[in-house]
Coordinates of C-alpha atoms and ligand atoms in Angstrom, one line a residue:
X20 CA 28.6 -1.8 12.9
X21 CA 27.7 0.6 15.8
X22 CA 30.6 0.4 18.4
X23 CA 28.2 -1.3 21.1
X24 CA 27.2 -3.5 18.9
X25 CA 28.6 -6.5 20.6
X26 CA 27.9 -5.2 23.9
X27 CA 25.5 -7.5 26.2
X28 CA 22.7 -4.5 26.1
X29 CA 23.0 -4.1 22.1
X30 CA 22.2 -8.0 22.1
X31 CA 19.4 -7.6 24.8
X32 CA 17.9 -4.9 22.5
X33 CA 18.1 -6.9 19.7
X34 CA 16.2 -9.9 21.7
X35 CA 13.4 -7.6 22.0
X36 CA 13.6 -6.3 19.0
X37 CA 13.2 -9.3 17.0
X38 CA 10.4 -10.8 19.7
X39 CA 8.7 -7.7 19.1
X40 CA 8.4 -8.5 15.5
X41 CA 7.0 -11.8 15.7
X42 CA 5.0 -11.1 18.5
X43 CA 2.1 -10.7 15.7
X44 CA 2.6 -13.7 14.3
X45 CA 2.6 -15.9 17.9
X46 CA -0.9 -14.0 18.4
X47 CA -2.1 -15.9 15.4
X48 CA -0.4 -18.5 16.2
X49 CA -2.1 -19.2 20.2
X50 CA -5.6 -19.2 18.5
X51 CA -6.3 -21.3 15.3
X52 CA -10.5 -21.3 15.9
X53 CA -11.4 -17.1 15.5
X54 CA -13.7 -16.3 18.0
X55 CA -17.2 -14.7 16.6
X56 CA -18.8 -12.2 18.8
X57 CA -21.6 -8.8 17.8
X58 CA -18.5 -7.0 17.9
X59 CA -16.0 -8.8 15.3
X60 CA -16.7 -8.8 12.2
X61 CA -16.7 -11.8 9.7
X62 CA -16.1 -11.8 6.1
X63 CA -20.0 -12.0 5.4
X64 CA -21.7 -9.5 4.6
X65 CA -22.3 -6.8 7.8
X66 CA -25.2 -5.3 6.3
X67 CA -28.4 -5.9 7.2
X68 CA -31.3 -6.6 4.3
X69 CA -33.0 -2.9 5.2
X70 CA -29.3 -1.0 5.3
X71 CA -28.6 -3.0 2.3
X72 CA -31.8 -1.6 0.7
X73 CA -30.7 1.9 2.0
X74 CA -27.2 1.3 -0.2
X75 CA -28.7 0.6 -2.7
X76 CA -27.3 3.2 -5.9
X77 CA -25.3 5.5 -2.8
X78 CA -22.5 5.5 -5.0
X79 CA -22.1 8.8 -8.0
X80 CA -22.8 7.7 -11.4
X81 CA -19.6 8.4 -12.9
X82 CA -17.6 6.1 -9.5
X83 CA -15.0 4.4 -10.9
X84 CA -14.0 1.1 -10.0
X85 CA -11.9 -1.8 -11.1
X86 CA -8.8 -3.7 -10.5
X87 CA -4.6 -2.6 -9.7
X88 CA -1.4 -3.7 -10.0
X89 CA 2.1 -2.9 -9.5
X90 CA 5.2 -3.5 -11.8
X91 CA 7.6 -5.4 -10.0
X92 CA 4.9 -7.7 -8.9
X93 CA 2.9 -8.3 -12.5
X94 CA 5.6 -6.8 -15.1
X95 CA 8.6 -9.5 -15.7
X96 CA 10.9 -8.7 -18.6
X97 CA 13.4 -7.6 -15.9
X98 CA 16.2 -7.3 -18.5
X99 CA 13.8 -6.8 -21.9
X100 CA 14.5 -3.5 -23.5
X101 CA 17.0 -2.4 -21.7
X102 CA 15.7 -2.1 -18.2
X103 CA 17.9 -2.6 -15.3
X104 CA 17.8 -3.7 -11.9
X105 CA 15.7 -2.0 -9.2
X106 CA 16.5 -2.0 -5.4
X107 CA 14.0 -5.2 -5.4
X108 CA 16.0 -6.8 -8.1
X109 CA 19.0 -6.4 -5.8
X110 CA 17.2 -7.4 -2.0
X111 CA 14.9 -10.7 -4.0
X112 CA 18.8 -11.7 -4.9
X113 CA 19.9 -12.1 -1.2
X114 CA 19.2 -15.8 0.4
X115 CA 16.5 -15.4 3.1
X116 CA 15.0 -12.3 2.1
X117 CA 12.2 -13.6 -0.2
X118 CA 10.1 -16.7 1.6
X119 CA 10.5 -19.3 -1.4
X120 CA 13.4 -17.8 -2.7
X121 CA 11.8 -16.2 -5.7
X122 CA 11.8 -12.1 -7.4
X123 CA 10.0 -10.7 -9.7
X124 CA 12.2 -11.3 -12.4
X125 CA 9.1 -13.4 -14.4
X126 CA 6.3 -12.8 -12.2
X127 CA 3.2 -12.7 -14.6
X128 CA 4.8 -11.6 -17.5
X129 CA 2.5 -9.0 -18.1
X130 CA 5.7 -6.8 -19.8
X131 CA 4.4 -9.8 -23.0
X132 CA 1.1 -10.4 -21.8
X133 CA -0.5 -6.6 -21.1
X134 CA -2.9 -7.6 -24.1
X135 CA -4.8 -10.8 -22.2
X136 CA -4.3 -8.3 -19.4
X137 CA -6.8 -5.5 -21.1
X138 CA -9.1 -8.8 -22.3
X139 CA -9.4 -9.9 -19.0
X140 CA -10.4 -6.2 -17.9
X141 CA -13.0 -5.9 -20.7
X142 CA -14.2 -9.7 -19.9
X143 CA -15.1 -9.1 -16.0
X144 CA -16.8 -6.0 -16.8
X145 CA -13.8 -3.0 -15.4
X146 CA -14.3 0.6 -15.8
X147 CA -10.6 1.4 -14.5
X148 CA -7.2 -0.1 -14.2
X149 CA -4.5 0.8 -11.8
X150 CA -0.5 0.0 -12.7
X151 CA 2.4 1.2 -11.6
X152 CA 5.4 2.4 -13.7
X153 CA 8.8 1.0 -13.5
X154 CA 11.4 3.8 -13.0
X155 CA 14.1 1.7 -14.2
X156 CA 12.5 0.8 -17.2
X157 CA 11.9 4.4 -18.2
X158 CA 14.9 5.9 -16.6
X159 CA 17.2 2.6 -16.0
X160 CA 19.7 4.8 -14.2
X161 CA 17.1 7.1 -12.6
X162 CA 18.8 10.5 -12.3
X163 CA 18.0 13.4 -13.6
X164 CA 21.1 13.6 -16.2
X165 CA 20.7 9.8 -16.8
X166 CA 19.1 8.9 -20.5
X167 CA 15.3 7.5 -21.0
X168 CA 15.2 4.5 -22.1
X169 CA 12.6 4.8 -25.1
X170 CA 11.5 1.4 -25.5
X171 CA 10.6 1.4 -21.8
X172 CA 8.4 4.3 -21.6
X173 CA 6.9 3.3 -24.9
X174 CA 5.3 0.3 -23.6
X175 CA 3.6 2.5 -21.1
X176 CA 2.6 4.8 -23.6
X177 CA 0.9 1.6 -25.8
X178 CA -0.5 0.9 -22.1
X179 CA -2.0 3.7 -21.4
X180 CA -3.4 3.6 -25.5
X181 CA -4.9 0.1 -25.3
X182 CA -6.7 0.5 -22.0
X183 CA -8.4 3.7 -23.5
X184 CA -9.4 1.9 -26.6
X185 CA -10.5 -0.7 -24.4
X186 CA -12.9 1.9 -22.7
X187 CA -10.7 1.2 -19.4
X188 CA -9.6 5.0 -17.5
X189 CA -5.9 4.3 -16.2
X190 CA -5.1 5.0 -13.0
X191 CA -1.2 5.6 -12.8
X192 CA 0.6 4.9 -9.8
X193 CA 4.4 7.1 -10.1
X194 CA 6.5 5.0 -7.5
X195 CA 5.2 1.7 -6.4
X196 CA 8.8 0.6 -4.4
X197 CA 10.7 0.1 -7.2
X198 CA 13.4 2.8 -7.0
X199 CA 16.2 2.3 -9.4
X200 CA 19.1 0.3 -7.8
X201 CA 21.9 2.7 -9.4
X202 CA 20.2 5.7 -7.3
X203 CA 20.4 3.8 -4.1
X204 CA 24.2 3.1 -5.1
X205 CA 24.5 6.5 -6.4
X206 CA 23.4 8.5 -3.0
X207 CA 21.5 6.1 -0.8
X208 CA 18.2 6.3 -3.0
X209 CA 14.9 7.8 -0.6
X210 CA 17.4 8.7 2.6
X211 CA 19.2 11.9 0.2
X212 CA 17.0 14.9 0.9
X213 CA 18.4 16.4 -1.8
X214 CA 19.0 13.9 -4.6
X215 CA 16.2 12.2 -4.5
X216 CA 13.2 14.4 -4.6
X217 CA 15.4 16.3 -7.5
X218 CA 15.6 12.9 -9.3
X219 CA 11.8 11.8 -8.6
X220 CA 10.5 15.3 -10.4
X221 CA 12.3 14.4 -13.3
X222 CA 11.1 11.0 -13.7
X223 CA 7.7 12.0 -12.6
X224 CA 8.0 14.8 -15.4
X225 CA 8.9 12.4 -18.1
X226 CA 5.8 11.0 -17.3
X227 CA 3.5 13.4 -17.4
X228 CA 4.9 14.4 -20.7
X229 CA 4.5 10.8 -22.2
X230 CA 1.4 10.2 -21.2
X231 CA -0.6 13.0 -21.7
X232 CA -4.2 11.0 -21.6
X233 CA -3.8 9.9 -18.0
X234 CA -6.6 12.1 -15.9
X235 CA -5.4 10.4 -12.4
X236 CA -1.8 10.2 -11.1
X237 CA -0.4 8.7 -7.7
X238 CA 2.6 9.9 -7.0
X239 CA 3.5 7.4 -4.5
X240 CA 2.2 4.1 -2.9
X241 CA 2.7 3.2 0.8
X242 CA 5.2 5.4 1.6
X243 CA 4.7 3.8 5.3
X244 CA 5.7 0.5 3.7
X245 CA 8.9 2.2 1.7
X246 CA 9.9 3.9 5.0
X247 CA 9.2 1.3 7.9
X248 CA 9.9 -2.0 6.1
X249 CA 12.7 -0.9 4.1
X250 CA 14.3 1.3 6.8
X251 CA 13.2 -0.5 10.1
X252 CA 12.4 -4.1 10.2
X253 CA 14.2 -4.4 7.2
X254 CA 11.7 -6.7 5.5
X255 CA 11.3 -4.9 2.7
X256 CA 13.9 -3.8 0.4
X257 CA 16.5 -2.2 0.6
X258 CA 16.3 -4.1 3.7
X259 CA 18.1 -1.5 6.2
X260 CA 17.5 -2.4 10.1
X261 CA 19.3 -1.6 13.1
X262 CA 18.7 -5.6 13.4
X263 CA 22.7 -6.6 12.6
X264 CA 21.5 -10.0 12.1
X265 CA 19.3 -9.1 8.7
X266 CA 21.7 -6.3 7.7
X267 CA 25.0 -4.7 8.6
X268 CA 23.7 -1.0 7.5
X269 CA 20.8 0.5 9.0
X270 CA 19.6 2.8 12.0
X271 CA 16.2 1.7 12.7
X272 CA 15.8 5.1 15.3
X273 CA 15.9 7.6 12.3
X274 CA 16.0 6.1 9.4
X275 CA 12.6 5.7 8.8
X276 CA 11.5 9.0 9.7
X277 CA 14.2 10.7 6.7
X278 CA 12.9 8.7 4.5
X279 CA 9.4 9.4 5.3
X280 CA 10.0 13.3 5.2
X281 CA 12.3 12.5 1.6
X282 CA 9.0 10.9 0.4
X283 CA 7.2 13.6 0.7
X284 CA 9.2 16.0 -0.3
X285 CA 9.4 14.4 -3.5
X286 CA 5.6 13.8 -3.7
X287 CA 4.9 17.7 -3.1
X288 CA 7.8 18.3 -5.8
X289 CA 6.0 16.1 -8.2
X290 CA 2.4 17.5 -7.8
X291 CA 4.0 21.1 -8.1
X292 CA 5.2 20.0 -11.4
X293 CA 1.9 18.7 -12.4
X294 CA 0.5 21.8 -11.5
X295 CA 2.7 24.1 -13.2
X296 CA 3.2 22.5 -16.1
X297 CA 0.3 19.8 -17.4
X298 CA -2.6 20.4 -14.9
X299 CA -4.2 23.4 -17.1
X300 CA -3.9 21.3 -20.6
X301 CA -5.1 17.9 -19.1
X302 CA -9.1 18.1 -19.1
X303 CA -9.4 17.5 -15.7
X304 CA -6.4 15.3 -14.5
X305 CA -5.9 15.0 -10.8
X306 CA -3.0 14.0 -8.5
X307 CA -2.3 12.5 -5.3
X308 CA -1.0 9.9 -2.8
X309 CA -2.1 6.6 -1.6
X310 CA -1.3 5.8 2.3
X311 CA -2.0 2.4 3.6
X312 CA -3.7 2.5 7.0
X313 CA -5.6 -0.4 9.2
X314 CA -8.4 0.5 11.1
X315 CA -8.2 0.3 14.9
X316 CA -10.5 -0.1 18.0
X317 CA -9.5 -0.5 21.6
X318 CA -8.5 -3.7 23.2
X319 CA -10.1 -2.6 26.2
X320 CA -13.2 -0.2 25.3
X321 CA -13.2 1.2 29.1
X322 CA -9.7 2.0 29.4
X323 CA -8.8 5.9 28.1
X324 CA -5.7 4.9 27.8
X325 CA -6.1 2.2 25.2
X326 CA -8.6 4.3 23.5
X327 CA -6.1 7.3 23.3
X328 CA -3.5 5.0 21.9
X329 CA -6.0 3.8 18.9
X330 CA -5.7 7.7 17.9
X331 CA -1.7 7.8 18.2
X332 CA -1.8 4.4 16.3
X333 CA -3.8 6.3 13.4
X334 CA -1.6 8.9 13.4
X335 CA 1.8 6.9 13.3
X336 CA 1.0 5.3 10.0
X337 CA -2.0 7.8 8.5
X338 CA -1.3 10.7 9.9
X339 CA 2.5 11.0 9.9
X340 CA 1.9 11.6 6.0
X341 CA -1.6 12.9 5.9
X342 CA -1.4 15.6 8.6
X343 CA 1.8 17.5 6.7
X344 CA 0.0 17.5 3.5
X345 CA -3.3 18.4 4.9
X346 CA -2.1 21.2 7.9
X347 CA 1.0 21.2 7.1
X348 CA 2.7 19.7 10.0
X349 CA 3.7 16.8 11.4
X350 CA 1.2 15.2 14.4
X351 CA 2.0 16.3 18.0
X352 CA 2.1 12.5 18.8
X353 CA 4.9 12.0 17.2
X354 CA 6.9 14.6 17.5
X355 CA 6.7 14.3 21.2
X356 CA 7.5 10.6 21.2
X357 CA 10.2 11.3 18.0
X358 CA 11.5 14.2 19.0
X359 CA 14.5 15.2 16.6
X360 CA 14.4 12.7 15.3
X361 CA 11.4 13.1 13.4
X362 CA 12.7 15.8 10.4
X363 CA 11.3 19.7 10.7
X364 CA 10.0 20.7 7.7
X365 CA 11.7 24.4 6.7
X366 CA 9.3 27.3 5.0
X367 CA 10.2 26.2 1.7
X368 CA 9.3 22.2 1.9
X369 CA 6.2 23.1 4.3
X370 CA 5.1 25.1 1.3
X371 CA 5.8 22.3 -1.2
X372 CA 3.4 19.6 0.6
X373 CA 0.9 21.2 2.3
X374 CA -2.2 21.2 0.3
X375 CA -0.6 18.7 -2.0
X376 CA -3.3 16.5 -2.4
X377 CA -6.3 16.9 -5.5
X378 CA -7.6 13.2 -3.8
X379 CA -6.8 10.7 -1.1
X380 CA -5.4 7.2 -2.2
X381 CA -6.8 5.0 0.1
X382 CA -4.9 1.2 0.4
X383 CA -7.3 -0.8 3.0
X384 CA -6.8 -4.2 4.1
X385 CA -7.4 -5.2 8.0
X386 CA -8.5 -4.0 11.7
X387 CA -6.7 -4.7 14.5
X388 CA -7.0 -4.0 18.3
X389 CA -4.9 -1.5 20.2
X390 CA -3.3 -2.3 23.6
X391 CA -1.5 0.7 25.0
X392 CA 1.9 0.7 27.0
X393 CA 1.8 1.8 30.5
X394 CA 2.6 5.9 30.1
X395 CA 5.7 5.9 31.8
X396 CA 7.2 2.8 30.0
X397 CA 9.8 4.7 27.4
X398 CA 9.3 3.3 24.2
X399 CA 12.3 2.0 22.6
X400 CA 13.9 3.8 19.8
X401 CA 13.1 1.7 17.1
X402 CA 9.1 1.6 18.0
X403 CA 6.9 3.4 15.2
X404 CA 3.6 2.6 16.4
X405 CA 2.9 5.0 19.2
X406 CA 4.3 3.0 22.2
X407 CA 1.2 0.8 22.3
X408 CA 0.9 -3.0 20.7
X409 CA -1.6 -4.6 18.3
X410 CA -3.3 -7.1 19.2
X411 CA -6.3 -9.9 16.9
X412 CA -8.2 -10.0 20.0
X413 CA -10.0 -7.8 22.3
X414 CA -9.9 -7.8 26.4
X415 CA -13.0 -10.1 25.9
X416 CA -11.7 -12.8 23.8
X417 CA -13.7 -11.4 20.5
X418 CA -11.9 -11.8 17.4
X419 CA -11.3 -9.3 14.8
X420 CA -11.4 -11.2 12.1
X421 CA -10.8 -14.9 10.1
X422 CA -7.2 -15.5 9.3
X423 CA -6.4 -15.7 6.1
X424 CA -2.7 -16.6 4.5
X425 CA -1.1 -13.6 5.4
X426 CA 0.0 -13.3 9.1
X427 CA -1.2 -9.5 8.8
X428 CA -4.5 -9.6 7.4
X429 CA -7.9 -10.7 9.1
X430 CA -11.1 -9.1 7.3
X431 CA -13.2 -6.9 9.1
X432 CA -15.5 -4.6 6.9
X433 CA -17.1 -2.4 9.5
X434 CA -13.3 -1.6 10.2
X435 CA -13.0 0.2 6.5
X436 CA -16.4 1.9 7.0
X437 CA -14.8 3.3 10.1
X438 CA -11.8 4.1 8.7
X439 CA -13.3 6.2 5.7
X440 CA -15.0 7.9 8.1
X441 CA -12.2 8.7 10.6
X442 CA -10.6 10.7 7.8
X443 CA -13.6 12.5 6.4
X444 CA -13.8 14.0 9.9
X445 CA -10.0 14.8 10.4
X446 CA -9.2 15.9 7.0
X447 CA -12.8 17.6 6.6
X448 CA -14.6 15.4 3.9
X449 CA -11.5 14.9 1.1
X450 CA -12.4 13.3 -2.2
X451 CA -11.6 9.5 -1.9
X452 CA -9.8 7.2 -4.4
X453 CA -9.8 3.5 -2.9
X454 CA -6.9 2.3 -4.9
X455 CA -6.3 -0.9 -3.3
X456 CA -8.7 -3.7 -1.0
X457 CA -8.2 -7.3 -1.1
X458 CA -7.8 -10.5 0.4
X459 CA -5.4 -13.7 0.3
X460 CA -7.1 -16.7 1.3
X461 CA -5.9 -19.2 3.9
X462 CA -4.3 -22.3 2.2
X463 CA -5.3 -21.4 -1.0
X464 CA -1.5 -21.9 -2.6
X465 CA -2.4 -25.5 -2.3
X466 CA -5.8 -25.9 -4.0
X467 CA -6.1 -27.7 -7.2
X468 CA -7.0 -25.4 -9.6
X469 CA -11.0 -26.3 -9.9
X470 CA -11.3 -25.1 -6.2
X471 CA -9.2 -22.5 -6.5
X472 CA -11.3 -20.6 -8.7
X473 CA -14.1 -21.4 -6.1
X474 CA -12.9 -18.1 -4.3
X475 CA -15.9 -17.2 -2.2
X476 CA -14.1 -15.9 0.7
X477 CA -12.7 -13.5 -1.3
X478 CA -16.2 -13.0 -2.8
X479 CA -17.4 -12.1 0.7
X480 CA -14.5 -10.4 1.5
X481 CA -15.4 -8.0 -1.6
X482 CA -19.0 -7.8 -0.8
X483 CA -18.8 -7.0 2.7
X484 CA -16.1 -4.3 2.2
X485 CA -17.7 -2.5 -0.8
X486 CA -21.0 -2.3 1.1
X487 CA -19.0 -1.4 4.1
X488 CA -17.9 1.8 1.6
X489 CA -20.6 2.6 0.1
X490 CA -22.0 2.8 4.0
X491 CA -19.8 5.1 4.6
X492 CA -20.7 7.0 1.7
X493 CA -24.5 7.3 2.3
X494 CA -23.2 9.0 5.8
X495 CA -21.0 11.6 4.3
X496 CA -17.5 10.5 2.9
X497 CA -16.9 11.7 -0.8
X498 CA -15.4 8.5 -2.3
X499 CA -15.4 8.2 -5.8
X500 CA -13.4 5.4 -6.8
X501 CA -12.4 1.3 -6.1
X502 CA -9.8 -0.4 -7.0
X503 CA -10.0 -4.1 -6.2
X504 CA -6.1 -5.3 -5.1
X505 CA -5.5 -7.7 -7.3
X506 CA -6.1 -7.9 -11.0
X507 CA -4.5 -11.5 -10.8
X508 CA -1.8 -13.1 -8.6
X509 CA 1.0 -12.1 -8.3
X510 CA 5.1 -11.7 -6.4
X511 CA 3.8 -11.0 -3.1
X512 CA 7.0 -9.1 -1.7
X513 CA 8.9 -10.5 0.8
X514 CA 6.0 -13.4 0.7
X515 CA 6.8 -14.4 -2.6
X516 CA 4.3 -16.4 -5.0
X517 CA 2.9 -18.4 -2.1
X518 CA 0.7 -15.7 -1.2
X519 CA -2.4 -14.8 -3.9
X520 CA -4.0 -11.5 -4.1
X521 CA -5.4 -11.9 -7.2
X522 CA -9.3 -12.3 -8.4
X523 CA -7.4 -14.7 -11.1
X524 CA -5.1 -17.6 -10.6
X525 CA -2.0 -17.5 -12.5
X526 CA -0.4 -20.9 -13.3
X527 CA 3.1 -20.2 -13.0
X528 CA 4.5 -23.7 -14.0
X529 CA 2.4 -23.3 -17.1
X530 CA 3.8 -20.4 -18.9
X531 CA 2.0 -17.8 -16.6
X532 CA -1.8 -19.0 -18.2
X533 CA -4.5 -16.4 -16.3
X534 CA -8.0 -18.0 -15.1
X535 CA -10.1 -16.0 -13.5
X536 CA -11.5 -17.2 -10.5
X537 CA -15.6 -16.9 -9.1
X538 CA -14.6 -13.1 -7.3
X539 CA -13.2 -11.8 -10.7
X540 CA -17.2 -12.0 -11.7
X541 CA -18.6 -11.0 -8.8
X542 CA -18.0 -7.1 -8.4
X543 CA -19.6 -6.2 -11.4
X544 CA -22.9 -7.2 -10.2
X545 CA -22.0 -5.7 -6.7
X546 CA -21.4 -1.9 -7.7
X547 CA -24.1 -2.4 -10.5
X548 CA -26.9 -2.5 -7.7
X549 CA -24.9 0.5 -5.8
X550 CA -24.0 2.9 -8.6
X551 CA -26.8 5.0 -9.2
X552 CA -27.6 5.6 -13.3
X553 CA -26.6 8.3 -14.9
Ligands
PNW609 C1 0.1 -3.5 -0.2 N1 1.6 -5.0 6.0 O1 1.2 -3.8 0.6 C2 0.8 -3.1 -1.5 O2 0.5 -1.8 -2.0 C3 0.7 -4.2 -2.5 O3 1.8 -4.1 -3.4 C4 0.6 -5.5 -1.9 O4 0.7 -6.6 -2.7 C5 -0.7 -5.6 -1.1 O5 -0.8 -4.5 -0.2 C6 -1.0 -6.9 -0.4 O6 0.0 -7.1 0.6 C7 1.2 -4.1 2.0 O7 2.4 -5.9 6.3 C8 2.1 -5.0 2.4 O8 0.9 -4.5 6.8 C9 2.3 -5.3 3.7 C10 1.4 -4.7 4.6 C11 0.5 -3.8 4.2 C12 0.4 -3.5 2.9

């Protein structure tokens, strides 16, 4: 406990603290009817029939696209073959943490059931599959001097084997949140700048080494995610806050920004390994990082202010990661709001991530507006959005987007052609991997099963967002990959199973059974009219 903590200002801070967190969800909550205006976009498709004809085969003959996962979520067989607990074992075991109580400890079962997996794959048409490893399945200790577990890396190795026979390119994802619960024991896991890059090029190494076929590696996913909802609001394992009522450890003012700097330190470790060691021999293989980021658009258009803050918006989730590995530094935005506490990087470590990237992993969801903060309002020290708020509806009313079931998400496809072209311009034209795009649908957790396979939201949510892409593609962006988020449904995080992703409902009660649902069908016929033939 900080000494203050039971002063009246540490509680007042708090107050705000914890309003400011739900603040998104009252937004949702004051308007049940989204508004539709020209300027919001709906789930339908934003094209019109002559720009659709324009799409039409914009995207490279060898694109990629298919479906992706990640192991905590899909995987089960939490203690099968020796695996032990991750920091998301250890947070899905608190009470209150997880909405209906659940973890991933069964989840799909896709540790037993990785061959319907590959048949559902081959049976909706997929050229690619992304999955994540588990690094306590391989490495159930995690460190560097800790033994591999054999039986754990072999069942990615029959993985990786059965996808190629399949005729399915596997897209492997390095760290996907679940770190090893020993190394967060060990040395506090991602906040040791030391340890835990050290430990991550190992594991990362061991990889590499065992699955020689894999041509595309992701070294992390969201490290946003890992860094702000682990380390500041605490939803997200391991759960740290400067919130004393979610946990007693946890400095939500500097936290976050070590563990963002750890990250990538041990992502430009990783692809210097790659490099050195496996790049030459690989035919080709490429590796990178996948950053989450929403688009954003002024609340009011007229106001410089607001359109100044959707910038510093960008750059406190995108950028913060994207600019060090592109320039090599972090963005002026933040270090003037951050100061010291936003990391330096030393000659050595600015070395090790700039120019880290072969591609761009590219996780794209939602849109939202951006209200700015009067300039000479200090932010408080736990803000990591740029002093500005986010907002589902403009100065005028318009909405951004239908709800859907999570609080977060409201589709807007023009928002993802944007977006894609935002960071063609900043980080001059980079080669694209979408590696995650989805949708949950609202109420859909309580649909019998004949009408939950009647997805067409989600259908329209596809087909508006692909188009959106491909868009953005026949104006300039170099994407050459999609990865539809998710292969099934799946443990939805701190959301549990309530929440569905997936392009197939899983029937949980009934040993786990997979049916795919009408959107599982429907991008094959979408990217066959926009891939051009080879
Ligand atoms: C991504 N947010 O996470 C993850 O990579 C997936 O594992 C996850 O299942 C998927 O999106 C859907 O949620 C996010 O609150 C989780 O803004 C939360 C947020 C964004 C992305």
């Amino acid at each position: 406990m900080p000494p203050c903590a039971d002063s009246p200002v540490f509680g007042l801070l708090i107050n705000v603290f914890r309003r400011f967190y739900t603040s998104i969800e009252c937004v949702i909550s004051r308007h049940t009817a989204p508004i539709r205006t020209p300027a919001a976009a709906s789930t339908s498709t934003t094209t019109t029939a002559s720009s659709s004809a324009r799409l039409t085969m914009s995207l490279p003959s060898d694109f990629l696209w298919g479906f992706a996962t990640a192991s905590y979520q899909i995987e089960g067989g939490a203690e099968q073959d020796g695996r032990a607990p991750s920091i998301w074992d250890t947070f899905c075991a608190i009470p209150g943490k997880i909405a209906d109580g659940s973890s991933g400890i069964v989840a799909c079962d896709s540790y037993n059931r990785y061959r319907d997996d590959i048949e559902l794959l081959k049976k909706i048409g997929a050229k690619a599959y992304r999955f994540s490893v588990s690094w306590s399945r391989v490495i159930p200790l995690g460190g560097r001097n800790d033994p591999v577990n054999p039986a754990g890396l072999q069942y990615y190795v029959t993985l990786v084997d059965a996808l190629l026979d399949a005729g399915i390119t596997p897209l492997v994802t390095v760290f996907h949140w679940d770190l090893p619960d020993a190394l967060d024991k060990r040395y506090g896991g991602l906040l040791n700048r030391t340890e835990f890059p050290l430990d991550f090029e190992h594991y990362a190494r061991t990889l590499y080494k065992a699955l020689p076929k894999v041509k595309h590696w992701i070294t992390f996913n969201e490290p946003w995610c890992s860094s702000i909802l682990g380390y500041s609001t605490g939803f997200f394992a391991p759960g740290r806050t400067s919130d004393r009522s979610k946990s007693a450890e946890g400095d939500s003012s500097r936290e976050p920004w070590t563990v963002g700097h750890n990250l990538l330190l041990a992502h430009g470790r990783a692809v210097k390994v790659y490099r050195d060691e496996f790049k030459a021999q690989s035919d080709g293989g490429e590796i990178g990082i996948t950053l989450n980021g929403d688009m954003c658009y002024p609340w009011d258009p007229a106001d410089p202010a607001d359109v100044a803050a959707v910038e510093r918006k960008l750059e406190f989730s995108i950028s913060w990661f994207a600019d060090p590995i592109y320039f090599g530094k972090y963005p002026d935005s933040m270090r003037q709001q951050l100061g010291d506490r936003l990391p330096e990087f030393t000659d050595d470590e600015r070395a090790l991530v700039q120019g880290s990237n072969d591609f761009y992993g590219m996780n794209h969801y939602t849109a939202n507006y951006i209200r700015s903060r009067p300039a000479d309002a200090q932010p408080p020290d736990w803000d990591f959005m740029g002093n500005l708020e986010t907002r589902f509806e403009d100065k005028a009313g318009n909405s951004i987007g239908e709800e859907t079931q999570s609080f977060w998400l409201r589709p807007n496809p023009n928002g993802f052609r944007d977006l894609i072209l935002w960071l063609t311009k900043r980080y001059n034209t980079p080669k694209i991997f979408v590696t995650e795009n989805g949708t949950s649908v609202k109420g859909e957790n309580d649909l019998p099963l004949e009408k939950v396979t009647e997805d067409d939201f989600r259908v329209r949510y596809f087909d508006g967002y692909v188009k959106a892409m491909a868009e953005a593609v026949s104006q300039g962006a170099d994407v050459r990959g999609y990865m539809a988020w998710s292969l099934m449904d799946n443990f939805e995080w701190a959301e549990g199973y309530e929440t569905r992703f997936g392009v197939t409902y899983v029937d949980y009660e009934h040993g786990q059974v997979r049916h795919p649902k009408k959107s599982a069908y429907s991008l094959k016929p979408l990217f066959e009219s926009l891939i051009a033939k080879a």
